[in-house]
Short mmCIF file of C-alpha atoms in Angstrom, two decimals:
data_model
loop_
_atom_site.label_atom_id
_atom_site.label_comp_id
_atom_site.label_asym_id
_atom_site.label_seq_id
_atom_site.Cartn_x
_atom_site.Cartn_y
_atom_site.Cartn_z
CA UNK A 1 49.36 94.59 85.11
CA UNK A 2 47.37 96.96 87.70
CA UNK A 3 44.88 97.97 84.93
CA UNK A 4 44.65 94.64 83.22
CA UNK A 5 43.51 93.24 87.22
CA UNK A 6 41.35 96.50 87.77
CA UNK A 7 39.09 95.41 84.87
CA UNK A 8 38.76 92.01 85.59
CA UNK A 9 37.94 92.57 89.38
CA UNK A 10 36.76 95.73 90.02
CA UNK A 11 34.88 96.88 86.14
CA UNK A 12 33.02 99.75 88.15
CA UNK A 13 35.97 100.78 89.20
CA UNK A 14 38.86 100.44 86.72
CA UNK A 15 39.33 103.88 85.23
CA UNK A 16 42.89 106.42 85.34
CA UNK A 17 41.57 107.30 89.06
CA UNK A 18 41.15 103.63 90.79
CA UNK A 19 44.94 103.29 89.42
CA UNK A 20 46.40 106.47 90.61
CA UNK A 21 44.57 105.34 94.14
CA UNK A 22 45.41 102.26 94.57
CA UNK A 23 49.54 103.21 93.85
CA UNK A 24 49.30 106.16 95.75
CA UNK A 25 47.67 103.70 98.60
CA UNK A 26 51.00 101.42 98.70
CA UNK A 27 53.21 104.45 97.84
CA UNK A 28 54.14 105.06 94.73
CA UNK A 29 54.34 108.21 92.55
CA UNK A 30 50.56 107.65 90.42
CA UNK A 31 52.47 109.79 88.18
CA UNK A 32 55.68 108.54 86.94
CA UNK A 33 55.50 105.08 88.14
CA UNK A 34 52.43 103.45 85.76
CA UNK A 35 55.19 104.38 82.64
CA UNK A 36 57.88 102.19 83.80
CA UNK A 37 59.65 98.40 82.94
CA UNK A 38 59.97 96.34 85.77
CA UNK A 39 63.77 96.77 85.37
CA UNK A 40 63.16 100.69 86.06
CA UNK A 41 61.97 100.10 89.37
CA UNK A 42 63.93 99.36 92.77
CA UNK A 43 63.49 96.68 94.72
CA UNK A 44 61.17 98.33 97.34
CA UNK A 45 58.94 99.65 94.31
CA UNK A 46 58.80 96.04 93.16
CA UNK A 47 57.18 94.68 96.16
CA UNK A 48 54.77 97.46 96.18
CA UNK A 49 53.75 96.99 92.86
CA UNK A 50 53.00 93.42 93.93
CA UNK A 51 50.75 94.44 97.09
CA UNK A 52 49.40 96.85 94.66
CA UNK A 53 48.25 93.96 92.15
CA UNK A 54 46.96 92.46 95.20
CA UNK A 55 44.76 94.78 96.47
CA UNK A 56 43.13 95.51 92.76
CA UNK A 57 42.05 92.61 93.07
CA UNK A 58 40.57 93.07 95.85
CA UNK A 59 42.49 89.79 98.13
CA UNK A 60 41.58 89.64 101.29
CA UNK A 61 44.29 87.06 101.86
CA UNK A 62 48.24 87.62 100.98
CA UNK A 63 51.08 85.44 101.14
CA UNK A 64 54.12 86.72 101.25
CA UNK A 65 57.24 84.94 100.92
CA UNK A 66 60.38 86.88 102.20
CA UNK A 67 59.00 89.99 100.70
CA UNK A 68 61.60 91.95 102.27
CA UNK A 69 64.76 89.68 102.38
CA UNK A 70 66.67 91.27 99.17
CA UNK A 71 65.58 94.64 100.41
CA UNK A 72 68.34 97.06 102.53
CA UNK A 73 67.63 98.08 106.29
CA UNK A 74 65.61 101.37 105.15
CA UNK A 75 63.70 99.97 103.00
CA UNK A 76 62.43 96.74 104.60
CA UNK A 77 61.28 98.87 107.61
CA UNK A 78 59.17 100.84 105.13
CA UNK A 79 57.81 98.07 103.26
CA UNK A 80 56.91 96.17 106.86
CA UNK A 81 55.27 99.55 107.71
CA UNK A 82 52.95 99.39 104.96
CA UNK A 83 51.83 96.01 105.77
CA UNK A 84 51.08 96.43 109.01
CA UNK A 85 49.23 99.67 107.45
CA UNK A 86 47.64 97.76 105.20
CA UNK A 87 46.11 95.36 107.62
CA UNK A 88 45.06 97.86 109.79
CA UNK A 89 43.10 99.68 107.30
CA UNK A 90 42.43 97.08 104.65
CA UNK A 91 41.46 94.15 107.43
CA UNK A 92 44.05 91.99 105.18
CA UNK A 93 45.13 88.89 106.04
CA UNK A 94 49.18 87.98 105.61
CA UNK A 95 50.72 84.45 105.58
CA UNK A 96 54.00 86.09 106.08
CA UNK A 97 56.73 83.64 105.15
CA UNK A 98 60.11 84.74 106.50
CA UNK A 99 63.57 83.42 108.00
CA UNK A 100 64.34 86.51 109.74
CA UNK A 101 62.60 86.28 113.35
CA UNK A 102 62.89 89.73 114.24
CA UNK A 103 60.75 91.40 111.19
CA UNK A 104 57.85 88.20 112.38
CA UNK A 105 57.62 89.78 116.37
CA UNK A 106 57.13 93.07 114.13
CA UNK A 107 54.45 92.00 111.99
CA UNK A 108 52.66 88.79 113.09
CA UNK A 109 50.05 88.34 115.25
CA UNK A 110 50.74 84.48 116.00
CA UNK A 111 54.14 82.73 114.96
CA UNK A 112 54.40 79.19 113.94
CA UNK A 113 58.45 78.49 113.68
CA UNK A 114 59.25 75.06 111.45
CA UNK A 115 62.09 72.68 111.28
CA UNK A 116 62.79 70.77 108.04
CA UNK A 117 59.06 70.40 107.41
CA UNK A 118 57.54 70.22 111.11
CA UNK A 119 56.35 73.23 113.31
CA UNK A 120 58.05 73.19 116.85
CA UNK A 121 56.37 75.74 118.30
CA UNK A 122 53.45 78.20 117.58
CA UNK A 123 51.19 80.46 119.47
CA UNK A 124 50.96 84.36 119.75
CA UNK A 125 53.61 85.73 118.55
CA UNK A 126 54.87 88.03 122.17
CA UNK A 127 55.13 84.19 123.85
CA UNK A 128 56.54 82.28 120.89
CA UNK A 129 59.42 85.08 120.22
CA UNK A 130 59.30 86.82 123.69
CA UNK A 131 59.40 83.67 125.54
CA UNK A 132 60.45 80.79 123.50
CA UNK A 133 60.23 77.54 125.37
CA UNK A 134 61.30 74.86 121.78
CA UNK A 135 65.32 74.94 121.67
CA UNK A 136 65.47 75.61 118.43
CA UNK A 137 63.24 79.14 118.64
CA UNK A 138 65.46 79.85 121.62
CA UNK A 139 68.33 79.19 119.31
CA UNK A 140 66.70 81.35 116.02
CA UNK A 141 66.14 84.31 118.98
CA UNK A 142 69.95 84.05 119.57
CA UNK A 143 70.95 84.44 116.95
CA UNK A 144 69.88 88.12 116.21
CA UNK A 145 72.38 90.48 116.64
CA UNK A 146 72.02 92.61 120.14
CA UNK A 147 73.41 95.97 119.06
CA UNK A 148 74.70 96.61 122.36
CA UNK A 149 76.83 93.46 122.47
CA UNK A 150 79.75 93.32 120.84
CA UNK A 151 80.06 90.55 118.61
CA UNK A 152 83.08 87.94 119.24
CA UNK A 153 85.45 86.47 116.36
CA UNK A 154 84.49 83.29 117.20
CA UNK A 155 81.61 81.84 119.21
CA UNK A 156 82.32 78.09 119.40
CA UNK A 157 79.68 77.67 122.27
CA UNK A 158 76.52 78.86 120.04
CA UNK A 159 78.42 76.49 117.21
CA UNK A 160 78.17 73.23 118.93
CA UNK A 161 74.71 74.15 120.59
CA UNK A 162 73.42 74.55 117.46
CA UNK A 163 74.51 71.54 116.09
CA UNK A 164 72.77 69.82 118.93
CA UNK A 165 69.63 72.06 118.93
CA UNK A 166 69.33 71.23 114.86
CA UNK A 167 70.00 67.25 115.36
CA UNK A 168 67.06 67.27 118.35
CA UNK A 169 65.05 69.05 116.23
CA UNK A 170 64.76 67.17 113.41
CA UNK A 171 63.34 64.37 114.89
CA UNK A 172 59.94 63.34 114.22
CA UNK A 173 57.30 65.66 116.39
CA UNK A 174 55.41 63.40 118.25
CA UNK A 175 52.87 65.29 119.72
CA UNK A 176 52.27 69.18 120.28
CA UNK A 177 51.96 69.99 124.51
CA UNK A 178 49.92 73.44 125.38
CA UNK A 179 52.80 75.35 127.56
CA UNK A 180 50.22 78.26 127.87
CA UNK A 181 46.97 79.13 126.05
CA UNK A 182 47.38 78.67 122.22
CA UNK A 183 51.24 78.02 122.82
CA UNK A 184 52.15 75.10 121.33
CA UNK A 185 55.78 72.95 122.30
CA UNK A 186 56.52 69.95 119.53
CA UNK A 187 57.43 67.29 121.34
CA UNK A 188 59.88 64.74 119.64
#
């Protein structure tokens, strides 16, 4: 797949050496890993191999969809650490698509957070996850677990709030108010 996108985008550069770079670039072994199946390869090595593809052919733009939701603790730190290394050094954009709030205020630049099809509240991302002001990205940045807390068998207040929070939400925006520059509050 790497070689087969080499040639087509980058013919000047396509040879045993652009390869071994551009692996080597997202971490992987140039040497053993160009001789394996898909199946050979973890999960960590398959998302590389994917922002490999994507930077032989030369994308200036990536979206990535949960690339590290089926990935363990270890791993997913890694594999965030190489995008952010990426767009550092590459000047990449990423459309990073995730559920997990905590991995966004790592990567992103600017949040947008949606709610069955709508966006309730975007701007940069230290306001909209720092300082949420939507109830429902208040309730999202409650629910990740505080390692110092200890967590309780049962939490019937956050249960019923976000019931509430969820019902609110999912009614119709009706206009976006500016709570702060480029912070955005849906209005329903």
């Amino acid at each position: 797949h790497l070689q087969r996108a080499l040639r087509l985008h980058q013919p000047d550069n396509s040879g045993e050496g652009a390869l071994r770079r551009i692996l080597d670039e997202v971490e992987l072994d140039p040497s053993t890993t160009p001789d394996k199946y898909p199946h050979e390869l973890s999960g960590g090595q398959r998302q590389r191999v994917n922002f490999a593809r994507a930077l032989a052919v030369n994308a200036r733009l990536i979206v990535a969809d949960e690339p590290t939701s089926m990935l363990d603790v270890s791993i997913r730190k890694s594999v965030l650490a190489l995008m952010e290394r990426l767009k550092a050094e590459r000047g990449l954009s990423l459309l990073y698509i995730t559920h997990d709030i905590a991995t966004a205020e790592y990567l992103a630049e600017n949040t947008a957070v949606m709610f069955q099809g709508q966006v309730v509240e975007q701007g940069p991302t230290s306001d909209v996850v720092g300082a949420p002001k939507h109830s429902y990205t208040q309730l999202l940045r409650a629910a990740v677990p505080d390692p110092r807390q200890r967590l309780l068998a049962q939490d019937r207040g956050f249960s019923s709030r976000a019931k509430e929070v969820r019902e609110a939400s999912a009614q119709l925006v009706t206009e976006m108010v500016e709570q702060a520059p480029g912070h955005l509050i849906a209005q329903h």
